[in-house]
Tab-separated table of C-alpha atoms in Angstrom:
chain	number	residue	atom	x	y	z
A	1	MET	CA	0.000	0.000	0.000
A	2	HIS	CA	2.640	2.480	1.065
A	3	SER	CA	5.017	1.550	-1.730
A	4	ILE	CA	3.669	4.325	-3.997
A	5	ILE	CA	3.713	6.999	-1.342
A	6	THR	CA	5.845	10.110	-1.014
A	7	LEU	CA	5.663	11.836	2.365
A	8	THR	CA	6.228	15.495	3.096
A	9	LYS	CA	8.775	16.342	5.762
A	10	GLU	CA	5.936	17.093	8.204
A	11	GLN	CA	4.097	13.829	7.479
A	12	PHE	CA	7.252	11.759	7.986
A	13	THR	CA	8.113	13.612	11.205
A	14	LEU	CA	4.571	13.178	12.563
A	15	GLY	CA	4.784	9.384	12.102
A	16	HIS	CA	8.309	9.339	13.537
A	17	ASP	CA	7.216	11.372	16.577
A	18	ILE	CA	4.025	9.436	17.340
A	19	PHE	CA	6.022	6.180	17.361
A	20	SER	CA	8.645	7.679	19.676
A	21	LEU	CA	5.867	8.974	21.948
A	22	THR	CA	4.328	5.491	22.062
A	23	ILE	CA	7.694	3.867	22.941
A	24	ALA	CA	8.088	6.356	25.809
A	25	LEU	CA	4.520	5.949	27.110
A	26	MET	CA	4.633	2.141	26.998
A	27	GLY	CA	7.987	2.103	28.808
A	28	ALA	CA	6.687	4.518	31.438
A	29	ALA	CA	3.535	2.410	31.887
A	30	ALA	CA	5.616	-0.764	32.328
A	31	LEU	CA	7.706	0.889	35.049
A	32	PHE	CA	4.564	2.157	36.808
A	33	PHE	CA	2.882	-1.270	36.827
A	34	PHE	CA	6.034	-3.151	37.907
A	35	PHE	CA	6.824	-0.820	40.784
A	36	SER	CA	3.188	-0.512	41.943
A	37	ARG	CA	3.156	-4.212	42.807
A	38	ASP	CA	4.136	-3.597	46.446
A	39	ARG	CA	1.219	-1.144	46.847
A	40	VAL	CA	-1.434	-3.858	46.357
A	41	LEU	CA	-2.333	-7.087	48.174
A	42	PRO	CA	-0.180	-10.133	47.230
A	43	ARG	CA	-3.047	-11.807	45.373
A	44	PHE	CA	-3.230	-8.888	42.894
A	45	ARG	CA	0.512	-8.839	42.165
A	46	THR	CA	0.464	-11.345	39.317
A	47	ALA	CA	-2.165	-9.173	37.539
A	48	LEU	CA	0.052	-6.085	37.827
A	49	LEU	CA	3.074	-8.096	36.700
A	50	LEU	CA	1.209	-9.221	33.562
A	51	ALA	CA	0.086	-5.632	32.879
A	52	GLY	CA	3.718	-4.511	33.199
A	53	ILE	CA	4.948	-7.228	30.832
A	54	SER	CA	2.245	-6.248	28.286
A	55	ALA	CA	3.408	-2.630	28.377
A	56	ALA	CA	7.054	-3.740	28.078
A	57	LEU	CA	6.076	-5.809	25.018
A	58	GLY	CA	4.332	-2.735	23.581
A	59	CYS	CA	7.505	-0.714	24.179
A	60	TYR	CA	9.628	-3.342	22.392
A	61	HIS	CA	7.312	-3.600	19.379
A	62	TYR	CA	7.093	0.181	18.958
A	63	ILE	CA	10.900	0.374	18.993
A	64	GLN	CA	10.792	-2.050	16.045
A	65	ILE	CA	7.988	-0.097	14.298
A	66	PHE	CA	9.922	3.163	14.827
A	67	HIS	CA	13.060	1.729	13.209
A	68	SER	CA	11.052	0.150	10.397
A	69	TRP	CA	9.397	3.521	9.630
A	70	ASN	CA	12.784	5.280	9.534
A	71	GLU	CA	14.194	2.572	7.264
A	72	ALA	CA	11.182	2.467	4.930
A	73	PHE	CA	11.588	6.098	3.825
A	74	GLU	CA	14.600	8.130	2.804
A	75	PHE	CA	15.002	11.874	2.569
A	76	ALA	CA	15.223	13.123	-1.014
A	77	GLY	CA	15.793	16.882	-1.015
A	78	ASN	CA	12.376	18.113	-0.021
A	79	SER	CA	10.303	15.031	0.781
A	80	TYR	CA	10.588	11.424	1.919
A	81	ILE	CA	10.386	8.667	-0.699
A	82	VAL	CA	10.201	4.898	-0.198
A	83	SER	CA	13.643	3.397	0.295
A	84	GLY	CA	12.878	-0.151	-0.831
A	85	HIS	CA	12.723	-1.547	2.705
A	86	LEU	CA	9.285	-2.741	3.745
A	87	PHE	CA	7.421	-0.947	6.542
A	88	HIS	CA	6.696	-3.965	8.765
A	89	GLU	CA	3.160	-3.379	9.994
A	90	THR	CA	2.949	-7.009	11.169
A	91	TYR	CA	4.705	-5.934	14.398
A	92	ARG	CA	1.315	-4.687	15.602
A	93	SER	CA	-0.227	-8.138	15.168
A	94	LEU	CA	2.717	-9.722	16.984
A	95	ASN	CA	2.356	-7.167	19.772
A	96	TRP	CA	-1.352	-7.870	20.209
A	97	LEU	CA	-0.796	-11.640	19.954
A	98	LEU	CA	1.302	-11.479	23.126
A	99	ALA	CA	0.009	-8.448	25.023
A	100	MET	CA	-3.762	-8.940	24.720
A	101	PRO	CA	-4.026	-12.478	26.161
A	102	LEU	CA	-1.789	-11.344	29.061
A	103	LEU	CA	-3.981	-8.297	29.740
A	104	LEU	CA	-7.206	-10.308	29.555
A	105	VAL	CA	-5.729	-12.755	32.079
A	106	ALA	CA	-4.708	-9.824	34.310
A	107	PHE	CA	-8.200	-8.291	34.015
A	108	VAL	CA	-9.929	-11.554	34.987
A	109	LEU	CA	-7.427	-12.173	37.825
A	110	ILE	CA	-8.346	-8.954	39.648
A	111	LEU	CA	-12.108	-9.503	39.230
A	112	ALA	CA	-13.224	-13.097	39.613
A	113	ARG	CA	-13.258	-14.591	43.105
A	114	SER	CA	-14.201	-18.183	42.284
A	115	LYS	CA	-11.323	-20.250	40.915
A	116	ASP	CA	-13.476	-22.252	38.490
A	117	LEU	CA	-14.987	-19.152	36.874
A	118	THR	CA	-11.532	-17.568	36.605
A	119	ILE	CA	-10.000	-20.546	34.821
A	120	SER	CA	-12.979	-20.988	32.474
A	121	LEU	CA	-13.042	-17.268	31.581
A	122	ILE	CA	-9.281	-17.081	31.049
A	123	ARG	CA	-9.276	-20.134	28.801
A	124	ARG	CA	-12.078	-18.783	26.601
A	125	LEU	CA	-10.785	-15.200	26.428
A	126	VAL	CA	-7.185	-16.200	25.680
A	127	ASN	CA	-8.146	-18.665	22.949
A	128	ALA	CA	-10.586	-16.235	21.314
A	129	SER	CA	-8.076	-13.370	21.395
A	130	ILE	CA	-5.320	-15.493	19.844
A	131	VAL	CA	-7.676	-16.634	17.052
A	132	MET	CA	-8.814	-13.026	16.462
A	133	ILE	CA	-5.264	-11.677	16.219
A	134	ALA	CA	-4.057	-14.573	14.050
A	135	PHE	CA	-6.859	-13.790	11.576
A	136	GLY	CA	-5.795	-10.139	11.616
A	137	TYR	CA	-2.188	-11.179	10.910
A	138	PHE	CA	-3.223	-13.287	7.913
A	139	GLY	CA	-5.333	-10.341	6.721
A	140	LYS	CA	-2.232	-8.105	6.898
A	141	MET	CA	-0.238	-10.693	4.945
A	142	ALA	CA	-3.033	-10.773	2.332
A	143	ILE	CA	-2.722	-6.977	1.944
A	144	GLU	CA	0.854	-7.514	0.773
A	145	SER	CA	-0.419	-9.752	-2.013
A	146	HIS	CA	-3.319	-7.379	-2.925
A	147	ALA	CA	-5.962	-10.134	-2.745
A	148	VAL	CA	-8.977	-7.997	-1.787
A	149	MET	CA	-11.519	-10.827	-1.586
A	150	VAL	CA	-9.209	-12.766	0.747
A	151	GLN	CA	-8.867	-9.692	2.976
A	152	TRP	CA	-12.664	-9.453	3.326
A	153	VAL	CA	-12.808	-13.133	4.359
A	154	TRP	CA	-10.141	-12.621	7.067
A	155	TRP	CA	-11.952	-9.485	8.263
A	156	PHE	CA	-15.271	-11.313	8.710
A	157	LEU	CA	-13.557	-14.302	10.356
A	158	GLY	CA	-11.754	-11.966	12.764
A	159	MET	CA	-15.026	-10.287	13.777
A	160	ILE	CA	-16.422	-13.570	15.174
A	161	PRO	CA	-13.941	-13.918	18.090
A	162	PHE	CA	-14.076	-10.104	18.534
A	163	VAL	CA	-17.846	-10.160	19.168
A	164	TYR	CA	-17.462	-13.330	21.281
A	165	ILE	CA	-14.889	-11.643	23.568
A	166	MET	CA	-17.121	-8.584	24.044
A	167	MET	CA	-20.072	-10.866	24.883
A	168	LEU	CA	-17.944	-12.673	27.485
A	169	LEU	CA	-16.808	-9.378	29.023
A	170	TRP	CA	-20.363	-7.988	29.153
A	171	ARG	CA	-22.192	-11.102	30.326
A	172	LEU	CA	-19.842	-13.420	32.207
A	173	LEU	CA	-18.074	-10.677	34.115
A	174	SER	CA	-21.287	-9.507	35.800
A	175	PRO	CA	-21.160	-12.004	38.722
A	176	ALA	CA	-17.715	-10.614	39.592
A	177	PHE	CA	-19.244	-7.158	40.078
A	178	GLU	CA	-21.144	-8.178	43.193
A	179	ASN	CA	-17.997	-8.636	45.277
A	180	GLN	CA	-16.529	-5.267	44.343
A	181	SER	CA	-16.452	-2.007	46.244
A	182	ALA	CA	-18.396	0.936	44.751
A	183	CYS	CA	-15.169	2.527	43.560
A	184	ALA	CA	-13.869	-0.695	41.951
A	185	HIS	CA	-17.306	-1.265	40.372
A	186	LYS	CA	-17.132	2.081	38.553
A	187	LEU	CA	-13.536	1.468	37.421
A	188	ILE	CA	-14.395	-1.976	36.027
A	189	LYS	CA	-17.225	-0.535	33.904
A	190	GLN	CA	-14.906	2.157	32.556
A	191	ALA	CA	-12.193	-0.419	31.820
A	192	ARG	CA	-14.675	-2.562	29.889
A	193	ASN	CA	-15.748	0.404	27.783
A	194	LEU	CA	-12.090	1.233	27.147
A	195	ILE	CA	-11.532	-2.309	25.818
A	196	LEU	CA	-14.540	-2.034	23.475
A	197	ILE	CA	-13.581	1.397	22.104
A	198	SER	CA	-9.819	0.835	21.735
A	199	TRP	CA	-10.210	-2.639	20.229
A	200	SER	CA	-12.822	-1.384	17.749
A	201	PHE	CA	-10.273	0.825	16.002
A	202	TYR	CA	-8.563	-2.181	14.403
A	203	PRO	CA	-11.552	-3.705	12.535
A	204	LEU	CA	-12.758	-0.170	11.701
A	205	ALA	CA	-9.413	0.852	10.181
A	206	THR	CA	-9.208	-2.427	8.250
A	207	LEU	CA	-12.753	-1.860	6.960
A	208	LEU	CA	-11.874	1.667	5.765
A	209	GLY	CA	-8.769	0.247	4.082
A	210	LEU	CA	-10.891	-2.351	2.273
A	211	LEU	CA	-13.202	0.456	1.095
A	212	HIS	CA	-10.128	2.337	-0.192
A	213	VAL	CA	-10.555	5.172	2.287
A	214	GLY	CA	-7.273	6.820	3.189
A	215	ALA	CA	-5.023	5.258	0.521
A	216	SER	CA	-2.791	8.334	0.467
A	217	ALA	CA	0.190	9.767	2.325
A	218	THR	CA	-2.133	11.591	4.743
A	219	GLY	CA	-4.153	8.391	5.184
A	220	LEU	CA	-1.008	6.409	6.017
A	221	VAL	CA	0.014	8.928	8.685
A	222	VAL	CA	-3.513	9.293	10.129
A	223	PHE	CA	-4.011	5.520	10.349
A	224	ASN	CA	-0.659	5.087	12.080
A	225	ILE	CA	-1.505	7.794	14.599
A	226	GLY	CA	-4.829	6.023	15.168
A	227	TYR	CA	-3.222	2.604	15.651
A	228	SER	CA	-0.693	4.081	18.091
A	229	LEU	CA	-3.393	5.812	20.159
A	230	ALA	CA	-5.515	2.642	20.127
A	231	ASP	CA	-2.500	0.636	21.361
A	232	ILE	CA	-1.721	3.172	24.087
A	233	ALA	CA	-5.352	2.980	25.289
A	234	ALA	CA	-5.697	-0.803	24.924
A	235	ILE	CA	-2.390	-1.626	26.670
A	236	GLY	CA	-1.268	1.319	28.823
A	237	GLY	CA	-4.810	2.491	29.580
A	238	LEU	CA	-6.178	-0.937	30.465
A	239	GLY	CA	-3.098	-1.660	32.591
A	240	LEU	CA	-3.733	1.591	34.473
A	241	TYR	CA	-7.335	0.542	35.190
A	242	ILE	CA	-6.119	-2.883	36.372
A	243	THR	CA	-3.690	-1.137	38.747
A	244	TRP	CA	-6.401	1.232	40.037
A	245	ILE	CA	-8.906	-1.605	40.578
A	246	ALA	CA	-6.245	-3.610	42.443
A	247	MET	CA	-5.443	-0.567	44.592
A	248	ALA	CA	-9.140	0.108	45.328
A	249	ASN	CA	-9.695	-3.530	46.347
A	250	SER	CA	-6.500	-3.541	48.427
A	251	GLU	CA	-7.644	-0.534	50.465
A	252	GLU	CA	-11.036	-2.146	50.982
A	253	ASN	CA	-9.470	-5.336	52.334
A	254	SER	CA	-6.512	-4.061	54.326
B	1	MET	CA	23.011	-24.344	2.688
B	2	HIS	CA	21.065	-21.105	2.413
B	3	SER	CA	23.562	-19.539	0.019
B	4	ILE	CA	21.584	-20.622	-3.054
B	5	ILE	CA	18.208	-19.509	-1.759
B	6	THR	CA	15.842	-16.759	-2.896
B	7	LEU	CA	12.968	-15.984	-0.541
B	8	THR	CA	9.572	-14.562	-1.398
B	9	LYS	CA	8.409	-11.476	0.521
B	10	GLU	CA	6.085	-13.668	2.612
B	11	GLN	CA	8.844	-16.210	3.418
B	12	PHE	CA	11.265	-13.477	4.473
B	13	THR	CA	8.578	-11.746	6.564
B	14	LEU	CA	7.603	-15.010	8.250
B	15	GLY	CA	11.217	-15.643	9.329
B	16	HIS	CA	11.597	-11.990	10.383
B	17	ASP	CA	8.365	-12.142	12.391
B	18	ILE	CA	9.048	-15.458	14.135
B	19	PHE	CA	12.447	-14.149	15.314
B	20	SER	CA	10.869	-10.923	16.583
B	21	LEU	CA	8.155	-12.948	18.322
B	22	THR	CA	10.820	-15.084	19.995
B	23	ILE	CA	12.739	-11.991	21.189
B	24	ALA	CA	9.494	-10.620	22.676
B	25	LEU	CA	8.454	-13.908	24.301
B	26	MET	CA	11.901	-14.542	25.811
B	27	GLY	CA	12.013	-10.999	27.191
B	28	ALA	CA	8.499	-11.335	28.605
B	29	ALA	CA	9.431	-14.695	30.167
B	30	ALA	CA	12.569	-13.192	31.769
B	31	LEU	CA	10.514	-10.372	33.341
B	32	PHE	CA	7.919	-12.873	34.568
B	33	PHE	CA	10.532	-15.124	36.239
B	34	PHE	CA	12.485	-12.233	37.789
B	35	PHE	CA	9.388	-10.519	39.240
B	36	SER	CA	7.789	-13.786	40.397
B	37	ARG	CA	10.650	-14.395	42.838
B	38	ASP	CA	8.789	-12.618	45.658
B	39	ARG	CA	5.819	-14.986	45.193
B	40	VAL	CA	7.814	-18.124	46.201
B	41	LEU	CA	9.690	-19.279	49.312
B	42	PRO	CA	13.275	-17.942	49.640
B	43	ARG	CA	14.818	-21.357	48.945
B	44	PHE	CA	13.233	-21.444	45.462
B	45	ARG	CA	14.385	-17.957	44.475
B	46	THR	CA	17.753	-18.994	43.025
B	47	ALA	CA	15.946	-21.398	40.683
B	48	LEU	CA	13.667	-18.602	39.419
B	49	LEU	CA	16.640	-16.274	39.062
B	50	LEU	CA	18.432	-18.834	36.874
B	51	ALA	CA	15.279	-19.362	34.782
B	52	GLY	CA	15.055	-15.579	34.312
B	53	ILE	CA	18.709	-15.330	33.265
B	54	SER	CA	18.220	-18.185	30.766
B	55	ALA	CA	15.275	-16.383	29.196
B	56	ALA	CA	17.258	-13.118	29.104
B	57	LEU	CA	20.056	-14.984	27.310
B	58	GLY	CA	17.475	-16.359	24.853
B	59	CYS	CA	16.233	-12.811	24.270
B	60	TYR	CA	19.767	-11.566	23.591
B	61	HIS	CA	20.644	-14.374	21.199
B	62	TYR	CA	17.431	-13.979	19.222
B	63	ILE	CA	18.154	-10.256	18.829
B	64	GLN	CA	21.404	-11.364	17.176
B	65	ILE	CA	19.660	-14.007	15.030
B	66	PHE	CA	17.021	-11.422	13.997
B	67	HIS	CA	19.676	-8.952	12.832
B	68	SER	CA	21.649	-11.710	11.120
B	69	TRP	CA	18.515	-12.764	9.172
B	70	ASN	CA	17.835	-9.162	8.080
B	71	GLU	CA	21.465	-8.730	7.024
B	72	ALA	CA	21.692	-12.044	5.193
B	73	PHE	CA	18.981	-11.141	2.672
B	74	GLU	CA	18.293	-7.996	0.674
B	75	PHE	CA	15.136	-6.880	-1.049
B	76	ALA	CA	15.406	-7.028	-4.838
B	77	GLY	CA	12.211	-5.716	-6.399
B	78	ASN	CA	9.866	-8.574	-5.636
B	79	SER	CA	11.827	-11.108	-3.594
B	80	TYR	CA	14.716	-11.395	-1.156
B	81	ILE	CA	18.112	-12.570	-2.407
B	82	VAL	CA	21.239	-13.426	-0.415
B	83	SER	CA	23.243	-10.300	0.366
B	84	GLY	CA	26.612	-11.969	0.850
B	85	HIS	CA	26.472	-11.798	4.643
B	86	LEU	CA	26.241	-15.183	6.359
B	87	PHE	CA	23.153	-16.096	8.361
B	88	HIS	CA	24.828	-16.977	11.672
B	89	GLU	CA	22.951	-20.028	12.921
B	90	THR	CA	25.676	-20.735	15.487
B	91	TYR	CA	23.990	-18.228	17.845
B	92	ARG	CA	21.596	-21.029	18.732
B	93	SER	CA	24.432	-23.258	19.941
B	94	LEU	CA	25.894	-20.387	21.975
B	95	ASN	CA	22.446	-19.736	23.454
B	96	TRP	CA	21.964	-23.385	24.456
B	97	LEU	CA	25.539	-23.613	25.790
B	98	LEU	CA	24.674	-20.989	28.411
B	99	ALA	CA	20.925	-21.328	28.932
B	100	MET	CA	20.566	-25.113	29.176
B	101	PRO	CA	23.058	-25.793	32.033
B	102	LEU	CA	21.430	-22.911	33.970
B	103	LEU	CA	17.932	-24.321	33.433
B	104	LEU	CA	18.992	-27.855	34.389
B	105	VAL	CA	20.482	-26.470	37.610
B	106	ALA	CA	17.242	-24.534	38.255
B	107	PHE	CA	15.172	-27.663	37.603
B	108	VAL	CA	17.215	-29.791	40.011
B	109	LEU	CA	17.223	-27.003	42.642
B	110	ILE	CA	13.427	-26.933	42.949
B	111	LEU	CA	13.189	-30.741	43.128
B	112	ALA	CA	15.921	-32.440	45.092
B	113	ARG	CA	15.829	-32.207	48.886
B	114	SER	CA	19.106	-33.924	49.746
B	115	LYS	CA	22.176	-31.758	49.210
B	116	ASP	CA	24.426	-34.627	48.090
B	117	LEU	CA	22.000	-35.800	45.416
B	118	THR	CA	21.529	-32.205	44.211
B	119	ILE	CA	25.257	-31.603	43.757
B	120	SER	CA	25.879	-34.956	42.081
B	121	LEU	CA	22.930	-34.484	39.681
B	122	ILE	CA	23.895	-30.906	38.812
B	123	ARG	CA	27.505	-31.860	38.107
B	124	ARG	CA	26.505	-34.683	35.765
B	125	LEU	CA	23.708	-32.806	33.973
B	126	VAL	CA	25.766	-29.646	33.422
B	127	ASN	CA	28.799	-31.504	32.094
B	128	ALA	CA	26.706	-33.701	29.802
B	129	SER	CA	24.731	-30.739	28.421
B	130	ILE	CA	27.902	-28.742	27.697
B	131	VAL	CA	29.439	-31.717	25.854
B	132	MET	CA	26.180	-32.268	23.925
B	133	ILE	CA	25.932	-28.640	22.812
B	134	ALA	CA	29.632	-28.415	21.955
B	135	PHE	CA	29.232	-31.439	19.656
B	136	GLY	CA	26.195	-29.759	18.046
B	137	TYR	CA	28.265	-26.600	17.508
B	138	PHE	CA	31.067	-28.534	15.792
B	139	GLY	CA	28.417	-30.257	13.661
B	140	LYS	CA	27.087	-26.838	12.551
B	141	MET	CA	30.622	-25.739	11.702
B	142	ALA	CA	31.052	-28.915	9.629
B	143	ILE	CA	27.913	-27.982	7.638
B	144	GLU	CA	29.671	-24.850	6.442
B	145	SER	CA	32.480	-26.980	5.019
B	146	HIS	CA	30.089	-29.510	3.432
B	147	ALA	CA	31.840	-32.505	5.042
B	148	VAL	CA	28.846	-34.849	5.276
B	149	MET	CA	30.696	-37.761	6.900
B	150	VAL	CA	32.053	-35.449	9.620
B	151	GLN	CA	28.518	-34.156	10.284
B	152	TRP	CA	27.261	-37.708	10.852
B	153	VAL	CA	30.069	-38.330	13.340
B	154	TRP	CA	29.202	-35.183	15.344
B	155	TRP	CA	25.529	-36.108	15.255
B	156	PHE	CA	26.171	-39.581	16.736
B	157	LEU	CA	28.591	-38.183	19.332
B	158	GLY	CA	25.998	-35.567	20.353
B	159	MET	CA	23.333	-38.237	20.844
B	160	ILE	CA	25.358	-39.945	23.609
B	161	PRO	CA	25.112	-37.087	26.169
B	162	PHE	CA	21.518	-36.417	24.970
B	163	VAL	CA	20.420	-39.954	25.883
B	164	TYR	CA	22.488	-39.821	29.096
B	165	ILE	CA	20.699	-36.610	30.221
B	166	MET	CA	17.273	-38.094	29.523
B	167	MET	CA	18.240	-41.221	31.501
B	168	LEU	CA	19.314	-39.057	34.432
B	169	LEU	CA	16.066	-37.073	34.319
B	170	TRP	CA	13.924	-40.210	34.131
B	171	ARG	CA	15.765	-42.351	36.672
B	172	LEU	CA	17.615	-40.178	39.160
B	173	LEU	CA	14.821	-37.651	39.547
B	174	SER	CA	12.347	-40.240	40.792
B	175	PRO	CA	13.384	-40.059	44.489
B	176	ALA	CA	12.619	-36.327	44.381
B	177	PHE	CA	9.013	-37.088	43.450
B	178	GLU	CA	8.192	-38.590	46.828
B	179	ASN	CA	8.508	-35.279	48.645
B	180	GLN	CA	6.272	-33.351	46.258
B	181	SER	CA	2.647	-32.343	46.539
B	182	ALA	CA	0.183	-33.905	44.084
B	183	CYS	CA	0.048	-30.687	42.073
B	184	ALA	CA	3.848	-30.319	41.909
B	185	HIS	CA	4.172	-34.013	41.030
B	186	LYS	CA	1.986	-33.560	37.938
B	187	LEU	CA	3.858	-30.407	36.895
B	188	ILE	CA	7.259	-32.129	37.220
B	189	LYS	CA	6.158	-34.954	34.929
B	190	GLN	CA	4.883	-32.452	32.356
B	191	ALA	CA	8.118	-30.449	32.586
B	192	ARG	CA	10.203	-33.577	31.992
B	193	ASN	CA	8.143	-34.442	28.919
B	194	LEU	CA	8.561	-30.870	27.682
B	195	ILE	CA	12.358	-31.229	27.957
B	196	LEU	CA	12.318	-34.498	25.996
B	197	ILE	CA	10.065	-33.162	23.214
B	198	SER	CA	11.622	-29.695	22.802
B	199	TRP	CA	15.200	-31.007	22.978
B	200	SER	CA	14.420	-33.741	20.430
B	201	PHE	CA	13.736	-31.158	17.723
B	202	TYR	CA	17.447	-30.365	17.385
B	203	PRO	CA	18.807	-33.862	16.614
B	204	LEU	CA	15.695	-34.520	14.476
B	205	ALA	CA	16.197	-31.355	12.379
B	206	THR	CA	19.920	-32.121	12.004
B	207	LEU	CA	19.048	-35.664	10.910
B	208	LEU	CA	16.596	-34.354	8.285
B	209	GLY	CA	19.283	-31.929	7.084
B	210	LEU	CA	21.772	-34.807	6.729
B	211	LEU	CA	19.177	-36.705	4.678
B	212	HIS	CA	18.746	-33.594	2.462
B	213	VAL	CA	15.135	-33.036	3.532
B	214	GLY	CA	14.056	-29.408	3.337
B	215	ALA	CA	17.004	-27.948	1.398
B	216	SER	CA	14.826	-25.194	-0.120
B	217	ALA	CA	13.532	-21.720	0.734
B	218	THR	CA	10.426	-23.204	2.354
B	219	GLY	CA	12.624	-25.672	4.234
B	220	LEU	CA	14.828	-22.868	5.545
B	221	VAL	CA	11.804	-20.946	6.856
B	222	VAL	CA	10.069	-24.045	8.303
B	223	PHE	CA	13.242	-25.211	10.105
B	224	ASN	CA	13.779	-21.751	11.568
B	225	ILE	CA	10.199	-21.600	12.807
B	226	GLY	CA	10.743	-25.068	14.314
B	227	TYR	CA	13.997	-24.078	16.041
B	228	SER	CA	12.358	-20.926	17.423
B	229	LEU	CA	9.361	-22.836	18.795
B	230	ALA	CA	11.690	-25.496	20.264
B	231	ASP	CA	13.725	-22.747	21.976
B	232	ILE	CA	10.584	-21.019	23.281
B	233	ALA	CA	9.401	-24.355	24.738
B	234	ALA	CA	12.816	-25.462	26.056
B	235	ILE	CA	13.643	-22.110	27.701
B	236	GLY	CA	10.453	-20.089	28.277
B	237	GLY	CA	8.234	-23.152	28.720
B	238	LEU	CA	10.590	-24.957	31.109
B	239	GLY	CA	11.115	-21.744	33.086
B	240	LEU	CA	7.339	-21.420	33.420
B	241	TYR	CA	7.112	-24.979	34.789
B	242	ILE	CA	9.935	-24.231	37.232
B	243	THR	CA	8.007	-21.135	38.412
B	244	TRP	CA	4.737	-23.066	38.728
B	245	ILE	CA	6.397	-25.932	40.652
B	246	ALA	CA	8.052	-23.407	42.994
B	247	MET	CA	4.673	-21.664	43.509
B	248	ALA	CA	2.895	-24.985	44.167
B	249	ASN	CA	5.534	-26.018	46.711
B	250	SER	CA	5.477	-22.568	48.329
B	251	GLU	CA	1.701	-22.707	48.903
B	252	GLU	CA	2.055	-26.200	50.309
B	253	ASN	CA	4.723	-25.133	52.802
B	254	SER	CA	3.583	-21.662	53.773
């Protein structure tokens, strides 16, 4: 897609800067989650550890995306032209493949009190998220080969686990609400909405791409800003809610 | 072997992505083992530390493999051709040379209760694993010089310590089982099977190479995916079992 694109200096710099900002935010989030572990009860510490690892994974993958962006374009007098190196967008799929199951596990770990419900929820959420992200990865690979029909098939297949995960979060999480303090209750609802909104950006952006919206230099930059913000919300933001919920429940119980 | 190979964009990207995924997983595993140390009894903490260091070593070596892969091929219009730089597969031997003795020590440390048995087991396992990996390294070096007969000799020599290690794990570990909780007992058996299966990939892949199976672009990519998955299982997977066993035994005793 991007192989025909010439970027202005400003467009290239905007992409470059948003990726650097995301590296910094993810790294900062990882440090916050890791070092907040001793501020919560021991049984919440694994959840915070997983949130920290997810943010560290986000930091790593955005370092790779940042370097790939810088390699994919070269400065030619007044604008940036493609250098011949691919811009590896598959890093985002790899990032989600690892970070999202970990965050879903962390989210369930701070909510569910019964061990059976926890294990059943984790198993279903992790499997569904891996299937969803794998379909997205194959869709990205199909973009490289310009097979539009195949991309539509992967998009529809990916929507099935997406809807399934949202159903699980909206219906099966409800019993967990009863044991929560008023403060934690509010935070959990906000966290769930954050998951829905931030996750929705991916299928939406893919859909726009399939409808040939934004197939330009501006489109490339805008989409990449969108993906970065969605990742910051879905990983750093959700991790922050997990930390807050753990802190609220720790105060309640200590 | 790879010097005659041209890769498609998808084949190159698949190799590139599996190496990046392995870097990320090994790094995530290292963080998990390091930060889980405060969740187990003090006497298990050295084992978790060693598991964390092994995963960190895996992370480092896959960063090197990743860069070597990217350097070994260059984009030429529609496919990737060899650039003239070697793809340094010997990193895997160097990784195993350091990570495997550490993991075997960690595994014995969380199991054996008698000090004499621990020291005797560690000494034998570490020496045998170093000899095994050294033979594998010399075998890889022989591949570069196309001396098929020499490769067979190294393969057979490497199988002797391999079988010896498996015998030690199956026979000498049994006394350690008696002191374990039911949960830990099950985990130890699974961990031992994981070692057998993940370690077996190396001699099996070498054997297939000697029989000229997979000497193509697809073969190169498939073998590298296999090696990466075997390393993830043998290092990250075994470290996870060590952490789980330590956690199970800590709950039991606390």
